[in-house]
Structure formats: C-alpha cells, structure tokens
PDB file of C-alpha atoms in Angstrom:
ATOM      1  CA  MET L   1       0.000   0.000   0.000  1.00 85.00           C
ATOM      2  CA  SER L   2       1.163   3.517  -0.755  1.00 96.00           C
ATOM      3  CA  ILE L   3      -0.547   6.896  -0.373  1.00 97.00           C
ATOM      4  CA  LYS L   4       0.867  10.063  -1.861  1.00 97.00           C
ATOM      5  CA  LEU L   5      -0.254  13.651  -1.454  1.00 98.00           C
ATOM      6  CA  VAL L   6      -1.048  15.309  -4.798  1.00 98.00           C
ATOM      7  CA  THR L   7      -1.633  19.065  -4.628  1.00 97.00           C
ATOM      8  CA  ASP L   8      -2.347  21.936  -6.972  1.00 96.00           C
ATOM      9  CA  GLN L   9      -0.709  21.583 -10.386  1.00 97.00           C
ATOM     10  CA  GLU L  10       0.729  18.178  -9.526  1.00 98.00           C
ATOM     11  CA  TYR L  11      -2.693  16.764 -10.363  1.00 98.00           C
ATOM     12  CA  LEU L  12      -2.543  16.732 -14.171  1.00 98.00           C
ATOM     13  CA  PRO L  13       0.728  14.798 -14.558  1.00 98.00           C
ATOM     14  CA  ALA L  14      -0.342  12.421 -11.774  1.00 98.00           C
ATOM     15  CA  LEU L  15      -3.661  11.718 -13.488  1.00 98.00           C
ATOM     16  CA  LEU L  16      -2.160  11.282 -16.958  1.00 98.00           C
ATOM     17  CA  GLU L  17       0.422   8.846 -15.590  1.00 98.00           C
ATOM     18  CA  LEU L  18      -2.298   6.956 -13.736  1.00 98.00           C
ATOM     19  CA  LEU L  19      -4.446   6.648 -16.851  1.00 98.00           C
ATOM     20  CA  SER L  20      -1.449   5.250 -18.737  1.00 97.00           C
ATOM     21  CA  LYS L  21      -1.417   2.280 -16.347  1.00 97.00           C
ATOM     22  CA  ALA L  22      -4.970   1.247 -17.180  1.00 98.00           C
ATOM     23  CA  LYS L  23      -5.459  -2.203 -18.677  1.00 97.00           C
ATOM     24  CA  LYS L  24      -9.044  -3.184 -17.807  1.00 98.00           C
ATOM     25  CA  GLN L  25     -11.086  -0.479 -16.093  1.00 98.00           C
ATOM     26  CA  ILE L  26     -11.214   3.300 -15.600  1.00 98.00           C
ATOM     27  CA  ASP L  27     -13.978   4.756 -13.440  1.00 98.00           C
ATOM     28  CA  ILE L  28     -14.265   8.554 -13.378  1.00 98.00           C
ATOM     29  CA  MET L  29     -16.553  10.416 -11.002  1.00 98.00           C
ATOM     30  CA  SER L  30     -16.671  14.198 -11.255  1.00 97.00           C
ATOM     31  CA  TYR L  31     -18.901  17.111 -10.374  1.00 96.00           C
ATOM     32  CA  SER L  32     -17.459  18.981 -13.350  1.00 96.00           C
ATOM     33  CA  PHE L  33     -15.495  17.725 -16.363  1.00 97.00           C
ATOM     34  CA  ALA L  34     -15.345  20.626 -18.809  1.00 94.00           C
ATOM     35  CA  ILE L  35     -13.475  20.324 -22.098  1.00 95.00           C
ATOM     36  CA  GLY L  36     -15.055  23.516 -23.372  1.00 88.00           C
ATOM     37  CA  SER L  37     -18.084  25.752 -23.254  1.00 86.00           C
ATOM     38  CA  ALA L  38     -21.660  24.716 -22.539  1.00 78.00           C
ATOM     39  CA  ALA L  39     -22.420  25.580 -26.177  1.00 81.00           C
ATOM     40  CA  GLY L  40     -20.120  22.785 -27.316  1.00 82.00           C
ATOM     41  CA  LYS L  41     -16.973  24.636 -28.366  1.00 88.00           C
ATOM     42  CA  HIS L  42     -13.919  22.635 -27.278  1.00 91.00           C
ATOM     43  CA  ASN L  43     -10.957  24.332 -25.623  1.00 89.00           C
ATOM     44  CA  LEU L  44      -8.186  22.423 -27.367  1.00 90.00           C
ATOM     45  CA  LYS L  45      -5.443  23.861 -25.159  1.00 93.00           C
ATOM     46  CA  SER L  46      -7.091  23.082 -21.813  1.00 96.00           C
ATOM     47  CA  ALA L  47      -6.062  20.440 -19.294  1.00 97.00           C
ATOM     48  CA  PRO L  48      -9.511  18.748 -19.360  1.00 97.00           C
ATOM     49  CA  PHE L  49      -9.323  18.405 -23.137  1.00 97.00           C
ATOM     50  CA  GLU L  50      -5.877  16.818 -22.765  1.00 98.00           C
ATOM     51  CA  ILE L  51      -7.360  14.342 -20.280  1.00 98.00           C
ATOM     52  CA  ALA L  52     -10.258  13.548 -22.605  1.00 98.00           C
ATOM     53  CA  MET L  53      -7.872  12.963 -25.506  1.00 98.00           C
ATOM     54  CA  LYS L  54      -5.783  10.684 -23.288  1.00 98.00           C
ATOM     55  CA  LEU L  55      -8.878   8.641 -22.441  1.00 98.00           C
ATOM     56  CA  LYS L  56      -9.864   8.454 -26.096  1.00 97.00           C
ATOM     57  CA  LYS L  57      -6.357   7.291 -27.063  1.00 97.00           C
ATOM     58  CA  ILE L  58      -6.221   4.649 -24.323  1.00 97.00           C
ATOM     59  CA  LYS L  59      -9.646   3.313 -25.261  1.00 98.00           C
ATOM     60  CA  LYS L  60      -8.623   3.066 -28.913  1.00 97.00           C
ATOM     61  CA  GLU L  61      -5.423   1.197 -27.985  1.00 97.00           C
ATOM     62  CA  HIS L  62      -7.144  -1.342 -25.707  1.00 97.00           C
ATOM     63  CA  GLY L  63     -10.499  -1.640 -27.420  1.00 96.00           C
ATOM     64  CA  ASP L  64     -13.098  -3.829 -25.731  1.00 95.00           C
ATOM     65  CA  LYS L  65     -10.554  -5.032 -23.151  1.00 97.00           C
ATOM     66  CA  LEU L  66     -10.771  -1.658 -21.418  1.00 98.00           C
ATOM     67  CA  HIS L  67     -14.005  -0.345 -19.931  1.00 98.00           C
ATOM     68  CA  ILE L  68     -14.333   3.364 -19.192  1.00 98.00           C
ATOM     69  CA  ARG L  69     -17.219   4.598 -17.073  1.00 98.00           C
ATOM     70  CA  PHE L  70     -17.946   8.264 -16.433  1.00 98.00           C
ATOM     71  CA  PHE L  71     -20.410   9.254 -13.692  1.00 98.00           C
ATOM     72  CA  THR L  72     -21.080  12.973 -13.607  1.00 97.00           C
ATOM     73  CA  GLU L  73     -23.330  15.654 -12.203  1.00 93.00           C
ATOM     74  CA  GLY L  74     -26.496  15.849 -14.273  1.00 91.00           C
ATOM     75  CA  LEU L  75     -28.731  18.074 -12.189  1.00 88.00           C
ATOM     76  CA  ARG L  76     -26.885  21.215 -11.144  1.00 87.00           C
ATOM     77  CA  GLU L  77     -25.285  24.039 -13.084  1.00 83.00           C
ATOM     78  CA  THR L  78     -22.320  22.061 -14.418  1.00 90.00           C
ATOM     79  CA  VAL L  79     -24.518  19.646 -16.390  1.00 93.00           C
ATOM     80  CA  HIS L  80     -24.288  21.430 -19.749  1.00 92.00           C
ATOM     81  CA  ARG L  81     -20.491  21.466 -19.887  1.00 94.00           C
ATOM     82  CA  ASN L  82     -20.397  17.918 -18.513  1.00 95.00           C
ATOM     83  CA  LYS L  83     -22.602  16.773 -21.386  1.00 95.00           C
ATOM     84  CA  VAL L  84     -20.173  18.200 -23.949  1.00 95.00           C
ATOM     85  CA  THR L  85     -17.399  16.092 -22.400  1.00 96.00           C
ATOM     86  CA  ALA L  86     -19.634  13.051 -21.970  1.00 96.00           C
ATOM     87  CA  ASP L  87     -20.681  13.140 -25.620  1.00 96.00           C
ATOM     88  CA  LEU L  88     -17.059  13.071 -26.748  1.00 96.00           C
ATOM     89  CA  LEU L  89     -16.190  10.222 -24.378  1.00 97.00           C
ATOM     90  CA  GLU L  90     -19.289   8.257 -25.362  1.00 97.00           C
ATOM     91  CA  GLU L  91     -18.321   8.534 -29.027  1.00 97.00           C
ATOM     92  CA  ALA L  92     -14.933   7.085 -28.034  1.00 96.00           C
ATOM     93  CA  GLY L  93     -16.602   4.083 -26.383  1.00 97.00           C
ATOM     94  CA  ALA L  94     -17.043   5.168 -22.764  1.00 98.00           C
ATOM     95  CA  GLU L  95     -20.219   4.485 -20.779  1.00 98.00           C
ATOM     96  CA  ILE L  96     -21.947   7.535 -19.310  1.00 98.00           C
ATOM     97  CA  VAL L  97     -24.364   7.962 -16.407  1.00 98.00           C
ATOM     98  CA  TYR L  98     -25.693  11.299 -15.131  1.00 97.00           C
ATOM     99  CA  GLY L  99     -26.762  11.734 -11.538  1.00 96.00           C
ATOM    100  CA  SER L 100     -26.052  13.806  -8.468  1.00 96.00           C
ATOM    101  CA  THR L 101     -22.520  14.055  -7.092  1.00 96.00           C
ATOM    102  CA  HIS L 102     -20.075  16.463  -5.559  1.00 96.00           C
ATOM    103  CA  ALA L 103     -17.619  13.611  -5.030  1.00 97.00           C
ATOM    104  CA  LYS L 104     -14.788  13.311  -7.514  1.00 97.00           C
ATOM    105  CA  GLY L 105     -12.099  10.797  -8.216  1.00 98.00           C
ATOM    106  CA  VAL L 106     -10.625   8.271 -10.616  1.00 98.00           C
ATOM    107  CA  CYS L 107     -10.120   4.543 -10.042  1.00 98.00           C
ATOM    108  CA  VAL L 108      -7.923   2.458 -12.358  1.00 98.00           C
ATOM    109  CA  ASP L 109      -7.973  -1.342 -12.570  1.00 98.00           C
ATOM    110  CA  ASN L 110      -9.532  -1.689  -9.092  1.00 97.00           C
ATOM    111  CA  ARG L 111      -6.149  -0.836  -7.610  1.00 98.00           C
ATOM    112  CA  TYR L 112      -5.316   2.860  -7.964  1.00 98.00           C
ATOM    113  CA  VAL L 113      -7.424   5.779  -6.727  1.00 98.00           C
ATOM    114  CA  LEU L 114      -6.811   9.496  -7.224  1.00 98.00           C
ATOM    115  CA  PHE L 115      -9.367  11.550  -5.361  1.00 97.00           C
ATOM    116  CA  GLY L 116      -9.821  14.800  -3.487  1.00 98.00           C
ATOM    117  CA  SER L 117     -10.953  18.331  -4.167  1.00 98.00           C
ATOM    118  CA  THR L 118      -9.898  18.769  -7.808  1.00 98.00           C
ATOM    119  CA  ASN L 119     -12.630  19.069 -10.419  1.00 97.00           C
ATOM    120  CA  LEU L 120     -11.811  18.304 -14.036  1.00 97.00           C
ATOM    121  CA  THR L 121     -11.889  21.943 -15.099  1.00 96.00           C
ATOM    122  CA  ASN L 122      -8.999  24.042 -16.313  1.00 96.00           C
ATOM    123  CA  GLN L 123      -9.414  26.431 -13.387  1.00 95.00           C
ATOM    124  CA  SER L 124      -9.280  23.624 -10.848  1.00 96.00           C
ATOM    125  CA  ILE L 125      -6.399  21.740 -12.456  1.00 97.00           C
ATOM    126  CA  MET L 126      -4.156  24.641 -13.475  1.00 96.00           C
ATOM    127  CA  LYS L 127      -4.886  27.468 -11.018  1.00 94.00           C
ATOM    128  CA  ASN L 128      -6.642  26.431  -7.814  1.00 94.00           C
ATOM    129  CA  ASN L 129      -5.287  25.457  -4.428  1.00 95.00           C
ATOM    130  CA  GLU L 130      -6.308  21.782  -4.267  1.00 97.00           C
ATOM    131  CA  ALA L 131      -5.509  18.665  -2.215  1.00 98.00           C
ATOM    132  CA  ASN L 132      -5.811  15.045  -3.355  1.00 98.00           C
ATOM    133  CA  LEU L 133      -4.466  11.615  -2.502  1.00 98.00           C
ATOM    134  CA  LEU L 134      -3.043   9.053  -4.923  1.00 98.00           C
ATOM    135  CA  ILE L 135      -3.650   5.618  -3.425  1.00 98.00           C
ATOM    136  CA  ASP L 136      -2.224   2.269  -4.496  1.00 98.00           C
ATOM    137  CA  ASP L 137      -4.227  -0.257  -2.502  1.00 98.00           C
ATOM    138  CA  ALA L 138      -6.731  -2.845  -3.706  1.00 97.00           C
ATOM    139  CA  LYS L 139      -8.852  -2.759  -0.523  1.00 97.00           C
ATOM    140  CA  MET L 140      -9.257   1.018  -0.627  1.00 98.00           C
ATOM    141  CA  ALA L 141      -9.928   0.883  -4.354  1.00 98.00           C
ATOM    142  CA  LYS L 142     -12.680  -1.658  -3.652  1.00 97.00           C
ATOM    143  CA  GLU L 143     -14.408   0.767  -1.265  1.00 98.00           C
ATOM    144  CA  PHE L 144     -14.097   3.604  -3.744  1.00 98.00           C
ATOM    145  CA  GLY L 145     -15.614   1.221  -6.288  1.00 98.00           C
ATOM    146  CA  ARG L 146     -18.510   0.414  -3.956  1.00 98.00           C
ATOM    147  CA  TYR L 147     -19.325   4.105  -3.704  1.00 98.00           C
ATOM    148  CA  PHE L 148     -18.939   4.621  -7.449  1.00 98.00           C
ATOM    149  CA  ASN L 149     -21.236   1.677  -8.183  1.00 98.00           C
ATOM    150  CA  HIS L 150     -23.764   2.931  -5.635  1.00 98.00           C
ATOM    151  CA  LEU L 151     -24.116   6.206  -7.530  1.00 98.00           C
ATOM    152  CA  TRP L 152     -23.788   4.542 -10.945  1.00 98.00           C
ATOM    153  CA  ASN L 153     -26.754   2.289 -10.157  1.00 98.00           C
ATOM    154  CA  GLY L 154     -28.974   5.135  -9.007  1.00 97.00           C
ATOM    155  CA  GLY L 155     -28.120   5.196  -5.305  1.00 97.00           C
ATOM    156  CA  GLU L 156     -28.774   8.402  -3.437  1.00 95.00           C
ATOM    157  CA  HIS L 157     -27.106  10.471  -0.733  1.00 97.00           C
ATOM    158  CA  GLY L 158     -27.018   8.589   2.568  1.00 96.00           C
ATOM    159  CA  GLY L 159     -27.759   5.234   0.959  1.00 97.00           C
ATOM    160  CA  ILE L 160     -24.410   3.576   1.619  1.00 98.00           C
ATOM    161  CA  VAL L 161     -21.976   3.200   4.507  1.00 98.00           C
ATOM    162  CA  LEU L 162     -18.364   2.659   3.502  1.00 98.00           C
ATOM    163  CA  ARG L 163     -15.723   0.721   5.374  1.00 97.00           C
ATOM    164  CA  PRO L 164     -12.897   2.785   6.887  1.00 96.00           C
ATOM    165  CA  PRO L 165     -10.977   4.776   5.938  1.00 97.00           C
ATOM    166  CA  PHE L 166     -13.520   6.072   3.391  1.00 98.00           C
ATOM    167  CA  LEU L 167     -16.553   8.089   4.462  1.00 98.00           C
ATOM    168  CA  ALA L 168     -19.621   8.446   2.273  1.00 98.00           C
ATOM    169  CA  ASP L 169     -21.761  11.548   2.007  1.00 98.00           C
ATOM    170  CA  GLY L 170     -22.394  13.348   5.317  1.00 98.00           C
ATOM    171  CA  ALA L 171     -20.459  10.890   7.491  1.00 98.00           C
ATOM    172  CA  PHE L 172     -17.450  13.209   7.325  1.00 98.00           C
ATOM    173  CA  LYS L 173     -19.082  15.692   9.696  1.00 98.00           C
ATOM    174  CA  GLU L 174     -19.145  13.485  12.786  1.00 98.00           C
ATOM    175  CA  VAL L 175     -15.664  12.121  12.063  1.00 98.00           C
ATOM    176  CA  ILE L 176     -14.260  15.658  11.830  1.00 98.00           C
ATOM    177  CA  ILE L 177     -15.989  16.595  15.092  1.00 98.00           C
ATOM    178  CA  ASP L 178     -14.583  13.459  16.766  1.00 98.00           C
ATOM    179  CA  MET L 179     -11.106  14.388  15.526  1.00 98.00           C
ATOM    180  CA  ILE L 180     -11.464  17.904  16.912  1.00 98.00           C
ATOM    181  CA  GLU L 181     -12.736  16.620  20.243  1.00 98.00           C
ATOM    182  CA  GLY L 182      -9.825  14.177  20.457  1.00 98.00           C
ATOM    183  CA  ALA L 183      -7.101  16.710  19.660  1.00 98.00           C
ATOM    184  CA  LYS L 184      -4.342  16.960  22.227  1.00 98.00           C
ATOM    185  CA  LYS L 185      -2.271  19.898  20.994  1.00 98.00           C
ATOM    186  CA  ARG L 186      -2.984  21.214  17.525  1.00 98.00           C
ATOM    187  CA  ILE L 187      -5.607  21.481  14.787  1.00 98.00           C
ATOM    188  CA  GLU L 188      -4.907  22.784  11.277  1.00 98.00           C
ATOM    189  CA  PHE L 189      -7.410  23.034   8.456  1.00 98.00           C
ATOM    190  CA  SER L 190      -8.105  24.347   4.977  1.00 98.00           C
ATOM    191  CA  ILE L 191     -11.660  24.803   3.752  1.00 98.00           C
ATOM    192  CA  TYR L 192     -13.401  26.317   0.753  1.00 97.00           C
ATOM    193  CA  PHE L 193     -16.819  27.092   2.251  1.00 98.00           C
ATOM    194  CA  PHE L 194     -17.411  27.019   6.023  1.00 98.00           C
ATOM    195  CA  ASN L 195     -20.860  27.549   7.497  1.00 98.00           C
ATOM    196  CA  GLN L 196     -21.481  24.498   9.663  1.00 98.00           C
ATOM    197  CA  ARG L 197     -22.262  25.359  13.274  1.00 98.00           C
ATOM    198  CA  ASP L 198     -21.477  21.984  14.854  1.00 98.00           C
ATOM    199  CA  ILE L 199     -17.935  21.920  13.436  1.00 98.00           C
ATOM    200  CA  GLU L 200     -17.565  25.584  14.389  1.00 98.00           C
ATOM    201  CA  LYS L 201     -18.709  24.831  17.948  1.00 98.00           C
ATOM    202  CA  ALA L 202     -16.266  21.922  18.237  1.00 98.00           C
ATOM    203  CA  LEU L 203     -13.381  24.180  17.183  1.00 98.00           C
ATOM    204  CA  ILE L 204     -14.347  26.793  19.769  1.00 98.00           C
ATOM    205  CA  GLU L 205     -14.557  24.164  22.502  1.00 98.00           C
ATOM    206  CA  ALA L 206     -11.143  22.826  21.465  1.00 98.00           C
ATOM    207  CA  HIS L 207      -9.696  26.327  21.681  1.00 98.00           C
ATOM    208  CA  ASN L 208     -11.211  26.755  25.144  1.00 98.00           C
ATOM    209  CA  ARG L 209      -9.366  23.693  26.389  1.00 98.00           C
ATOM    210  CA  GLY L 210      -6.054  25.025  25.062  1.00 98.00           C
ATOM    211  CA  ILE L 211      -5.745  23.478  21.599  1.00 98.00           C
ATOM    212  CA  GLU L 212      -3.766  25.541  19.083  1.00 98.00           C
ATOM    213  CA  ILE L 213      -5.860  26.125  15.943  1.00 98.00           C
ATOM    214  CA  THR L 214      -4.751  27.364  12.530  1.00 98.00           C
ATOM    215  CA  GLY L 215      -7.215  27.805   9.693  1.00 98.00           C
ATOM    216  CA  TYR L 216      -7.060  28.748   6.016  1.00 98.00           C
ATOM    217  CA  ILE L 217     -10.347  29.828   4.441  1.00 97.00           C
ATOM    218  CA  HIS L 218     -11.330  30.718   0.893  1.00 96.00           C
ATOM    219  CA  GLN L 219     -12.324  34.211  -0.139  1.00 92.00           C
ATOM    220  CA  HIS L 220     -13.138  35.653  -3.545  1.00 85.00           C
ATOM    221  CA  ALA L 221     -14.411  38.936  -4.899  1.00 80.00           C
ATOM    222  CA  SER L 222     -16.654  37.808  -7.746  1.00 80.00           C
ATOM    223  CA  PHE L 223     -17.957  34.248  -7.315  1.00 83.00           C
ATOM    224  CA  ALA L 224     -20.435  32.607  -4.943  1.00 87.00           C
ATOM    225  CA  LEU L 225     -20.534  35.734  -2.833  1.00 92.00           C
ATOM    226  CA  SER L 226     -23.275  34.456  -0.514  1.00 94.00           C
ATOM    227  CA  TYR L 227     -20.910  31.657   0.533  1.00 95.00           C
ATOM    228  CA  ILE L 228     -18.048  34.142   0.929  1.00 95.00           C
ATOM    229  CA  ARG L 229     -20.221  36.260   3.216  1.00 95.00           C
ATOM    230  CA  ALA L 230     -20.971  33.116   5.233  1.00 97.00           C
ATOM    231  CA  ASN L 231     -17.233  32.366   5.416  1.00 97.00           C
ATOM    232  CA  ARG L 232     -16.594  35.861   6.766  1.00 96.00           C
ATOM    233  CA  ALA L 233     -19.348  35.489   9.344  1.00 98.00           C
ATOM    234  CA  THR L 234     -17.910  32.158  10.509  1.00 98.00           C
ATOM    235  CA  VAL L 235     -14.441  33.665  10.831  1.00 98.00           C
ATOM    236  CA  LYS L 236     -15.799  36.587  12.828  1.00 98.00           C
ATOM    237  CA  ARG L 237     -17.484  34.226  15.272  1.00 98.00           C
ATOM    238  CA  LEU L 238     -14.331  32.128  15.610  1.00 98.00           C
ATOM    239  CA  GLU L 239     -12.244  35.254  16.204  1.00 98.00           C
ATOM    240  CA  ALA L 240     -14.726  36.532  18.767  1.00 98.00           C
ATOM    241  CA  ALA L 241     -14.247  33.230  20.588  1.00 98.00           C
ATOM    242  CA  GLY L 242     -10.477  33.772  20.644  1.00 98.00           C
ATOM    243  CA  ILE L 243      -9.342  31.750  17.613  1.00 98.00           C
ATOM    244  CA  THR L 244      -7.134  34.286  15.856  1.00 96.00           C
ATOM    245  CA  ASP L 245      -4.690  32.266  13.726  1.00 97.00           C
ATOM    246  CA  LEU L 246      -7.070  32.353  10.772  1.00 97.00           C
ATOM    247  CA  HIS L 247      -5.975  33.250   7.255  1.00 97.00           C
ATOM    248  CA  TRP L 248      -7.732  34.115   4.034  1.00 96.00           C
ATOM    249  CA  GLY L 249      -6.759  32.545   0.749  1.00 94.00           C
ATOM    250  CA  PRO L 250      -5.790  35.072  -1.943  1.00 90.00           C
ATOM    251  CA  PRO L 251      -8.774  36.640  -3.745  1.00 87.00           C
ATOM    252  CA  TYR L 252      -7.284  36.027  -7.199  1.00 86.00           C
ATOM    253  CA  THR L 253      -7.647  32.229  -7.072  1.00 88.00           C
ATOM    254  CA  PHE L 254      -9.742  29.536  -5.421  1.00 93.00           C
ATOM    255  CA  SER L 255      -8.547  27.911  -2.204  1.00 95.00           C
ATOM    256  CA  HIS L 256     -10.662  24.870  -2.941  1.00 96.00           C
ATOM    257  CA  SER L 257      -9.056  22.159  -0.764  1.00 97.00           C
ATOM    258  CA  LYS L 258     -10.970  20.586   2.114  1.00 98.00           C
ATOM    259  CA  TYR L 259      -9.050  18.909   4.927  1.00 98.00           C
ATOM    260  CA  ILE L 260      -8.234  18.914   8.615  1.00 98.00           C
ATOM    261  CA  ILE L 261      -5.068  17.788  10.418  1.00 98.00           C
ATOM    262  CA  VAL L 262      -5.015  16.862  14.099  1.00 98.00           C
ATOM    263  CA  ASP L 263      -1.802  16.697  16.138  1.00 98.00           C
ATOM    264  CA  ARG L 264       0.207  16.171  12.922  1.00 98.00           C
ATOM    265  CA  LYS L 265      -0.899  12.514  13.117  1.00 98.00           C
ATOM    266  CA  GLU L 266      -4.410  12.220  11.685  1.00 98.00           C
ATOM    267  CA  ILE L 267      -6.114  13.719   8.647  1.00 98.00           C
ATOM    268  CA  ALA L 268      -9.542  13.879   7.061  1.00 98.00           C
ATOM    269  CA  LEU L 269      -9.507  14.978   3.419  1.00 98.00           C
ATOM    270  CA  GLY L 270     -12.228  15.003   0.847  1.00 98.00           C
ATOM    271  CA  THR L 271     -14.762  16.710  -1.370  1.00 98.00           C
ATOM    272  CA  GLY L 272     -17.343  18.120   1.033  1.00 98.00           C
ATOM    273  CA  ASN L 273     -17.437  21.716   2.174  1.00 98.00           C
ATOM    274  CA  TRP L 274     -18.288  22.383   5.787  1.00 98.00           C
ATOM    275  CA  LEU L 275     -21.858  23.281   4.939  1.00 98.00           C
ATOM    276  CA  ASP L 276     -25.172  21.780   6.016  1.00 98.00           C
ATOM    277  CA  GLU L 277     -26.103  21.166   2.375  1.00 97.00           C
ATOM    278  CA  ASP L 278     -22.886  19.221   1.781  1.00 97.00           C
ATOM    279  CA  VAL L 279     -23.606  17.124   4.864  1.00 98.00           C
ATOM    280  CA  TRP L 280     -27.269  16.456   4.134  1.00 97.00           C
ATOM    281  CA  ILE L 281     -27.844  16.754   0.374  1.00 97.00           C
ATOM    282  CA  HIS L 282     -24.877  16.502  -1.993  1.00 96.00           C
ATOM    283  CA  PRO L 283     -23.019  13.181  -2.375  1.00 97.00           C
ATOM    284  CA  GLN L 284     -19.469  13.452  -1.003  1.00 98.00           C
ATOM    285  CA  LEU L 285     -16.422  11.338  -0.336  1.00 98.00           C
ATOM    286  CA  TYR L 286     -13.855  11.748   2.437  1.00 98.00           C
ATOM    287  CA  ILE L 287     -11.008   9.681   3.776  1.00 98.00           C
ATOM    288  CA  ASN L 288      -9.842   9.557   7.403  1.00 98.00           C
ATOM    289  CA  LEU L 289      -6.296   8.335   7.975  1.00 98.00           C
ATOM    290  CA  GLU L 290      -3.845   8.120  10.845  1.00 98.00           C
ATOM    291  CA  SER L 291      -0.541   8.820   9.119  1.00 97.00           C
ATOM    292  CA  PRO L 292       2.081  11.129  10.647  1.00 98.00           C
ATOM    293  CA  ALA L 293       3.926  11.300   7.328  1.00 97.00           C
ATOM    294  CA  LEU L 294       0.832  12.405   5.403  1.00 97.00           C
ATOM    295  CA  ALA L 295      -0.198  14.752   8.205  1.00 98.00           C
ATOM    296  CA  ARG L 296       3.194  16.439   8.275  1.00 98.00           C
ATOM    297  CA  GLY L 297       3.251  16.749   4.491  1.00 97.00           C
ATOM    298  CA  LEU L 298      -0.218  18.248   4.395  1.00 98.00           C
ATOM    299  CA  ALA L 299       0.631  20.669   7.224  1.00 98.00           C
ATOM    300  CA  LYS L 300       3.773  21.775   5.393  1.00 97.00           C
ATOM    301  CA  HIS L 301       1.693  22.360   2.283  1.00 97.00           C
ATOM    302  CA  LEU L 302      -0.870  24.365   4.258  1.00 97.00           C
ATOM    303  CA  HIS L 303       1.733  26.606   5.849  1.00 96.00           C
ATOM    304  CA  SER L 304       3.357  27.242   2.480  1.00 95.00           C
ATOM    305  CA  TYR L 305       0.066  28.869   1.471  1.00 94.00           C
ATOM    306  CA  ILE L 306      -0.089  30.925   4.626  1.00 95.00           C
ATOM    307  CA  THR L 307       3.462  32.247   4.275  1.00 91.00           C
ATOM    308  CA  SER L 308       3.517  32.689   0.498  1.00 83.00           C
ATOM    309  CA  SER L 309       1.806  36.080   0.581  1.00 58.00           C
ATOM    310  CA  SER L 310       2.072  39.074   2.830  1.00 46.00           C
ATOM    311  CA  PRO L 311       0.129  38.937   6.095  1.00 47.00           C
ATOM    312  CA  THR L 312      -2.227  41.642   4.835  1.00 43.00           C
ATOM    313  CA  ALA L 313      -3.222  39.394   1.951  1.00 41.00           C
ATOM    314  CA  HIS L 314      -4.207  36.547   4.222  1.00 41.00           C
ATOM    315  CA  LYS L 315      -4.784  37.630   7.781  1.00 47.00           C
ATOM    316  CA  GLN L 316      -8.366  38.374   8.741  1.00 43.00           C
ATOM    317  CA  LYS L 317      -8.840  41.966   9.763  1.00 37.00           C
TER     318      LYS L 317
END
C-alpha cells in the first residue's frame, strides 16, 4: 500500500500517468469535467481536453478489453459542460451515467485511486489550491468502487456506509468533530466554504481547552458571494471566541481544498465543504487516515500557502 499527497498543479501529470497504467477499467466520477463551453466549443489547449484525448487514445489502444465509465453531475449548473465532455467520451466508447454528485475521483484497474478536491476543469487543475491523494491499494480501491457503483446504479445520498478509511456523504461531519474533540495539541485546516455550526462549535470548545488552531479559508471577490459572506461570518465568530490564527486565501484564485489535520498525526480529506447542504444533500467522499507522514506533508503544504503572501493578503482583519 502507498498513499501520496497530490496538490495543486501536480494533479494533471499524476492523473495522466495513472491513466497510462490502465489495462481493464477506468472509473471517473466528477462534479465537473469541462473540455469547453456549454455551447459545445472545445478548448483544445485546456487540461480537461488533454485528459479527454488521453482517455480516447487509451480506449482506442485497448479496445473492448478496457471499460471506461464516467459518472457525472447531471442536475446542477455544471450539467451542460459535462454533457459536452460526456458526448465526446461516449463517441470514443465510454459508458456515461448522469446523476447527483459532488464527489470526484478516478479509479484504475480496481487498484489505484486518485481523489480529493480537484474538479476536471482548467481552473481547478491549473490554477486552484487543491488537495488530493493518490492511493495504491486494492482494498481502498474496492471501497471507492462500492461508492462509485452505488451512484452509478442510481443510489442516493445517505444510501451507503463505507468501510474505513472512506466516508460516504455526510459521514465526514461526525468524524471531523470526533477528531477535533480528540485533539491533544494542535488542529490545522483548509476549507473552501465554512458555514457548519457543529464543526464551528467543536473548534471553539477545542480552543477553550487550550488546543492551538490554525485555519485557512477561501475568499473571492466575484464568485459565490453568498458563501463568501458566510465564510466571513464564521471567521468573525471564531475570532470573537479567541481563535485568531485564521488566514484568508488570496482573492485572485480559489482555495478549494478541504481537509483537517489533528496533532500532525491524523487527517480527514475530501470533497465536502463544511456546509449543512454538503452534509445532508450533496453526495461526497472523504477519507480519514492516521498517518504522521501524510499529516506532516499536508501541514507543510498548508503553511506554504499561509506564508507565500504578505500577512495583509491573508490575515483576517
């Protein structure tokens, strides 16, 4: 078994290399896979188009020996661009199912899994702050496959319980709260959208018992502003409770990763924002691992964000 942290622009080469290993099966689950505009115009120079062309090439090379399945969001706003990608992949021989998902990941040959916060959009792959794990383990791949098949066959949010270390749908909330409540010294986190009062309350209670807390939260000036206002309100409440080591991501990109680190020993990383709707409505996937090496690597990555810009660019005022 091996697990490797894959962040930011490491994702594209990691995914392309992973796809090259495929011999029998590729399962792709994505909220957004956009090779071009909703009107159907392909962006030939984009990372998603490169991925789609890689899939088409691999399918042509292996023929019927290789099965490619693509499960994608078919209800929310990304559906039109997803359909453009799905049509191209279907023409190349892939199977397509539309449904509801905010989970994302790729499984190859029931052995390798690459999953985390990265959507298959050019913005997400080439510009965003993202965090993913590349896993080489047949047992973990089997659980990912169980979740994929659940959605593929019409399963809904809350309809499956996964074996550890994977967490399906809203199960991540209670695990994150348990991690916070069990912290002995330190909690570090990065989150895109944060408006979940139970997780917020757990962080405040941890601070009150002397736990050091560092947080990195997304902000933006022109997208999803209602969620940004909620982020700001959450940060204000945390600061009022005495949690002051909180930092804003830069407004010129998306700090889209979603993870928490406890005592540099345990992590939870996944696709769900800390929002009630992501707990109760939108299908999600998280993983909870005790791994000092991964925890230290993720913490180092987090603090590189915090220190990469001036304090005025990040520190909450």
